Protein backbone atom coordinates (compact mmCIF):
# COMPACT_ATOMS: atom_id res chain seq x y z
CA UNK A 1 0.00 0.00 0.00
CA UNK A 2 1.71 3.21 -0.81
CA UNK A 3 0.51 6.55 1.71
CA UNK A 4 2.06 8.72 0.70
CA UNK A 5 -1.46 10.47 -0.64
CA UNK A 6 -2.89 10.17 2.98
CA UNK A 7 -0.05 12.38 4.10
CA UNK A 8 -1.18 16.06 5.20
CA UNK A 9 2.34 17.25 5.60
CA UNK A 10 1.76 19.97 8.04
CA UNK A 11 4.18 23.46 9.41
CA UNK A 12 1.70 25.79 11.41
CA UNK A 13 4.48 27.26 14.06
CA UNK A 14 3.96 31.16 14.71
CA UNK A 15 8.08 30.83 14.42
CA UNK A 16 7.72 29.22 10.45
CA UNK A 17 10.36 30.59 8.15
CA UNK A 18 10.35 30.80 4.83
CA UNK A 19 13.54 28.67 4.52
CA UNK A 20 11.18 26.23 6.54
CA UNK A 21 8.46 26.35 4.10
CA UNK A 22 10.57 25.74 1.09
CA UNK A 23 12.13 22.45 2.71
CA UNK A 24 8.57 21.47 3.46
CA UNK A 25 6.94 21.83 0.18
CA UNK A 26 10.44 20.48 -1.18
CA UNK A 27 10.08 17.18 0.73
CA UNK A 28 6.16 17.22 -0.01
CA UNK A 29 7.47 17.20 -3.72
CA UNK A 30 9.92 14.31 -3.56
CA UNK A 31 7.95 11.88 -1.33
CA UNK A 32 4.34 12.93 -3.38
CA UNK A 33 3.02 13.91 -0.37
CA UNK A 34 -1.57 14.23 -0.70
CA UNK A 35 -0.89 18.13 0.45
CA UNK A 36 0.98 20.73 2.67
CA UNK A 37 -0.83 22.74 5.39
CA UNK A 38 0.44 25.92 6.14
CA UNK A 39 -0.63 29.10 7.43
CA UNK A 40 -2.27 32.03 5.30
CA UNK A 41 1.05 34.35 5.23
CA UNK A 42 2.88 31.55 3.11
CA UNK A 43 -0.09 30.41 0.83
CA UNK A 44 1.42 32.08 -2.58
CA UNK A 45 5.19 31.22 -1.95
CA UNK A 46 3.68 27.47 -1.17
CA UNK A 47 1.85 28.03 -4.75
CA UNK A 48 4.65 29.04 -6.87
CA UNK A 49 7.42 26.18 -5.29
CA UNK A 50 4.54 23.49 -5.92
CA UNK A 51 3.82 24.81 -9.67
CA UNK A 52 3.19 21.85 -11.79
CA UNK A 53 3.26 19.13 -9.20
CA UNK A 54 -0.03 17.17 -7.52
CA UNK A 55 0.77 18.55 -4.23
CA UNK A 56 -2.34 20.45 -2.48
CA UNK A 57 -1.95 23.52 -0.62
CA UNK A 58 -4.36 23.45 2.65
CA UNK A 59 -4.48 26.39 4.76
CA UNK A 60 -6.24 27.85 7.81
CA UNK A 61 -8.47 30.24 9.01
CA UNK A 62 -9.76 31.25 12.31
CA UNK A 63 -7.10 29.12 13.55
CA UNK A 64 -6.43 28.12 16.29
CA UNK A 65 -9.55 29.26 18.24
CA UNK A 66 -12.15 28.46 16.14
CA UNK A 67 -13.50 31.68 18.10
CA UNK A 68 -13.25 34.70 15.50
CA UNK A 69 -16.40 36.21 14.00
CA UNK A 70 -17.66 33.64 10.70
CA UNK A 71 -16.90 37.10 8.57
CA UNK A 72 -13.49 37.03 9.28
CA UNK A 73 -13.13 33.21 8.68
CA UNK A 74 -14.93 33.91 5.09
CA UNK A 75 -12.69 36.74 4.33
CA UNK A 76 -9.74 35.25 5.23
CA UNK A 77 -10.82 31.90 3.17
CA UNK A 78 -11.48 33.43 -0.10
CA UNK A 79 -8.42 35.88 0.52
CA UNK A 80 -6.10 32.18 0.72
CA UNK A 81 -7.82 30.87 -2.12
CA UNK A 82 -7.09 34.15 -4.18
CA UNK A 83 -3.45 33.59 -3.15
CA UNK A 84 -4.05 29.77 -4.24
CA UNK A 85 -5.08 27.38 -1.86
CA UNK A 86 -6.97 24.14 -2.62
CA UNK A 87 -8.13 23.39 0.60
CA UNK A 88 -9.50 25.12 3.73
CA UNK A 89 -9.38 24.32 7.20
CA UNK A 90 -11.14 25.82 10.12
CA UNK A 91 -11.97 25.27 13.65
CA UNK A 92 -15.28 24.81 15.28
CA UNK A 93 -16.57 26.77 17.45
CA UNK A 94 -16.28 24.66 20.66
CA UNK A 95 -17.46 27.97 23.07
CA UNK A 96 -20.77 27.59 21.15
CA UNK A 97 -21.07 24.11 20.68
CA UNK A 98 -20.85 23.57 24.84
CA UNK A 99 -23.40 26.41 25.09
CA UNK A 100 -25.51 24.18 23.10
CA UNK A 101 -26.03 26.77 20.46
CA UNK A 102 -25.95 24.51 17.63
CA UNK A 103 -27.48 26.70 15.05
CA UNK A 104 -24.61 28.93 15.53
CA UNK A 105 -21.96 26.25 15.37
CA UNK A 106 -24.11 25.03 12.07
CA UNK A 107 -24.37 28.86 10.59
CA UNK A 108 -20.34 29.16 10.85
CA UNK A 109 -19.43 26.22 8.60
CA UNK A 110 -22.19 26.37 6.57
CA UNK A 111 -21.13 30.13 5.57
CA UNK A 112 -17.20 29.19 5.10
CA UNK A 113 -18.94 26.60 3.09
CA UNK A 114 -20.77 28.48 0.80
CA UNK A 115 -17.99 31.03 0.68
CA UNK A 116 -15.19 28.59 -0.79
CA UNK A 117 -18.03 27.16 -2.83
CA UNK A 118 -16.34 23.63 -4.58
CA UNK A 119 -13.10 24.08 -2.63
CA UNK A 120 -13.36 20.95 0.00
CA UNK A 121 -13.58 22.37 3.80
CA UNK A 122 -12.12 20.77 6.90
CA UNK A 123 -13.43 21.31 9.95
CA UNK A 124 -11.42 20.75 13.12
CA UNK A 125 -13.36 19.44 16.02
CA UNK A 126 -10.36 19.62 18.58
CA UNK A 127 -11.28 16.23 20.58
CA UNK A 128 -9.33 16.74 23.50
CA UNK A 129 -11.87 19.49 24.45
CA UNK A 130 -14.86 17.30 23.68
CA UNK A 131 -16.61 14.21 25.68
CA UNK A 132 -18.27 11.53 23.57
CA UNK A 133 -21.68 12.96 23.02
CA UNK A 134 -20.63 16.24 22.04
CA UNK A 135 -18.03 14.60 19.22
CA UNK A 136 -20.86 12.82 18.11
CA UNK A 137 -23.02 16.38 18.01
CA UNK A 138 -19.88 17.99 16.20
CA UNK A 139 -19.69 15.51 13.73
CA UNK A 140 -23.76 15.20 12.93
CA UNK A 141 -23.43 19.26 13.03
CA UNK A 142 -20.27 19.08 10.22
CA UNK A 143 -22.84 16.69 7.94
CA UNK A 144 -25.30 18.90 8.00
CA UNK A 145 -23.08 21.95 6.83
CA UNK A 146 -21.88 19.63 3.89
CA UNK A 147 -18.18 19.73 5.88
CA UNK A 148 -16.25 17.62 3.47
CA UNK A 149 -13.66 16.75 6.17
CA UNK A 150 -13.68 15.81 9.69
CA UNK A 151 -10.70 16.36 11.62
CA UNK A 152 -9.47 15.11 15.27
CA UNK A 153 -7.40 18.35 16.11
CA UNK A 154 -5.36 21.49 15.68
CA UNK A 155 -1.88 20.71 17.41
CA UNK A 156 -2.61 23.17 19.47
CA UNK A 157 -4.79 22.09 22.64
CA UNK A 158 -4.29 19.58 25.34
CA UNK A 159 -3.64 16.43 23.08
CA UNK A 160 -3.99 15.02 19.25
CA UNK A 161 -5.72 12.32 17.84
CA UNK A 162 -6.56 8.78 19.19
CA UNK A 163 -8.04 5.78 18.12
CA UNK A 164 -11.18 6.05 20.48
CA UNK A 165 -11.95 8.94 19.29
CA UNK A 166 -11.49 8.43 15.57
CA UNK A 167 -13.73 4.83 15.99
CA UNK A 168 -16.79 7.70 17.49
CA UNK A 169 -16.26 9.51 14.34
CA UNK A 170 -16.32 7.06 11.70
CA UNK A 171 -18.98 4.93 13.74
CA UNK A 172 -21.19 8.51 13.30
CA UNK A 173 -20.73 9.99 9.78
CA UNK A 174 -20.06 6.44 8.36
CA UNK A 175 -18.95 7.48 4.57
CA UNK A 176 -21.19 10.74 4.29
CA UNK A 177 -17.67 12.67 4.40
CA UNK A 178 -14.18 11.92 4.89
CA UNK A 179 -11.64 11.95 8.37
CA UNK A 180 -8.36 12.88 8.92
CA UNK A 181 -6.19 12.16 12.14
CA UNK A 182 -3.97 14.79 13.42
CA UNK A 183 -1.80 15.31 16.32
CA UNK A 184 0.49 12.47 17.77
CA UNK A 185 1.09 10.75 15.03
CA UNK A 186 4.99 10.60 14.34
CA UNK A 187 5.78 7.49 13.16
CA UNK A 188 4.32 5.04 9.54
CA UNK A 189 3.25 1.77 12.62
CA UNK A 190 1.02 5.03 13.84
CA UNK A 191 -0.06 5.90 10.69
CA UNK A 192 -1.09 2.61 9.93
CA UNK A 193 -3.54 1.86 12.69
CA UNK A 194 -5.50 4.76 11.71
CA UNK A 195 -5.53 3.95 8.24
CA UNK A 196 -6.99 0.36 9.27
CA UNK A 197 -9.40 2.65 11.48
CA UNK A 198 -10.84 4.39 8.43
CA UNK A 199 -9.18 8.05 8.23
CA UNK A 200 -8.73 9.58 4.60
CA UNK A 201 -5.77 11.50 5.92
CA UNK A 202 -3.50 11.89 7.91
CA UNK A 203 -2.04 14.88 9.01
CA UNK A 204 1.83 15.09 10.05
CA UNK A 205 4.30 17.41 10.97
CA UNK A 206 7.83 17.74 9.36
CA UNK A 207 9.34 16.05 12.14
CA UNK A 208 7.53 13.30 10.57
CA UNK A 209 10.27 10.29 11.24
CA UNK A 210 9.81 8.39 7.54
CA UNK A 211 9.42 10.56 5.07
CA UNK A 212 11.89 8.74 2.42
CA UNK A 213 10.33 5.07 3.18
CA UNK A 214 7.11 6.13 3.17
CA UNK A 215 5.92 3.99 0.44
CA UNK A 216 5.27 0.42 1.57
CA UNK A 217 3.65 -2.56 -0.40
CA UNK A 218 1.00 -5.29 0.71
């Protein structure tokens, strides 16, 4: 089986360089990585060093709160795709989805949504934060806005992704949109188990430990 295209090879540090962005998309190039995630500011140098290759550019707005106004996500998603993104990410709202104000959580996404149009949208449901009934709200609440990807986490809360966790998800949207596991994940054995747990992605940063053997056969 070869992964490479499940790899989300991700750099989201306030500190990123450009010197650390060009290595990135570099090593995206040469292993034929699915994407690179990056933030906003480097969305147009990202677009000219992946020129002619199948390498998607993901990048992210509201991030990593989830907690700005839903104009400022939309502006700042059609502003990245301008620059050249092909994917956007964003977080959920998590201070409305505990208040139970779900038609707010739904309204957010559903605007980003319409916003980007046919560009696919993650949304980040930041797990760690969440017990098992309100995953399972976030995730019937990310169906409902037409999400096209669910994802475990930002990198930047308590803790990544995890097996449980990713089970609840997949058990809940079944195949009505896809999943990608982020956060902990630094290693192809990893990888693997949440592959044979049904994630579409998976997201990993460039500490990643295998990048040149990530290609294995079955």
């Amino acid at each position: 089986m070869d992964i490479s295209k499940y790899i989300d090879y991700t750099l989201l540090k306030a500190t990123s360089t450009e010197r650390e962005i060009i290595d990135l998309c570099y090593h995206a190039k040469e292993q034929n990585f699915y994407s690179v995630c990056i933030n906003p500011t480097y969305v147009a140098l990202a677009k000219q060093l992946l020129e002619n290759t199948n390498v998607k550019i993901c990048t992210v707005v509201g991030f990593p709160l989830g907690a700005s106004s839903t104009a400022t996500k939309v502006y700042e998603a059609q502003n990245a795709i301008e620059d050249g993104a092909d994917e956007i990410e964003m977080v959920m709202n998590l201070g409305f989805l505990k208040s139970k104000n779900y038609v707010s959580v739904l309204k957010d996404i559903i605007d980003v949504k319409m916003a980007i149009k046919k560009i696919p949208l993650k949304v980040i449901l930041e797990i760690s934060e969440l017990n098992k009934n309100e995953v399972i709200k976030a995730c019937n609440i990310c169906l409902d806005a037409k999400a096209d990807i669910i994802k475990t986490s930002s990198g930047f809360s308590k803790s990544g992704a995890t097996l449980t966790a990713t089970k609840i998800i997949k058990k809940t949207i079944r195949n009505a949109a896809k999943i990608e596991a982020f956060g902990d994940i630094k290693d192809l054995e990893t990888s693997l188990k949440y592959i044979e747990a049904g994630v579409h992605r998976i997201g990993v940063s460039a500490l990643f430990k295998t990048t040149r053997s990530i290609r294995l056969v079955s």
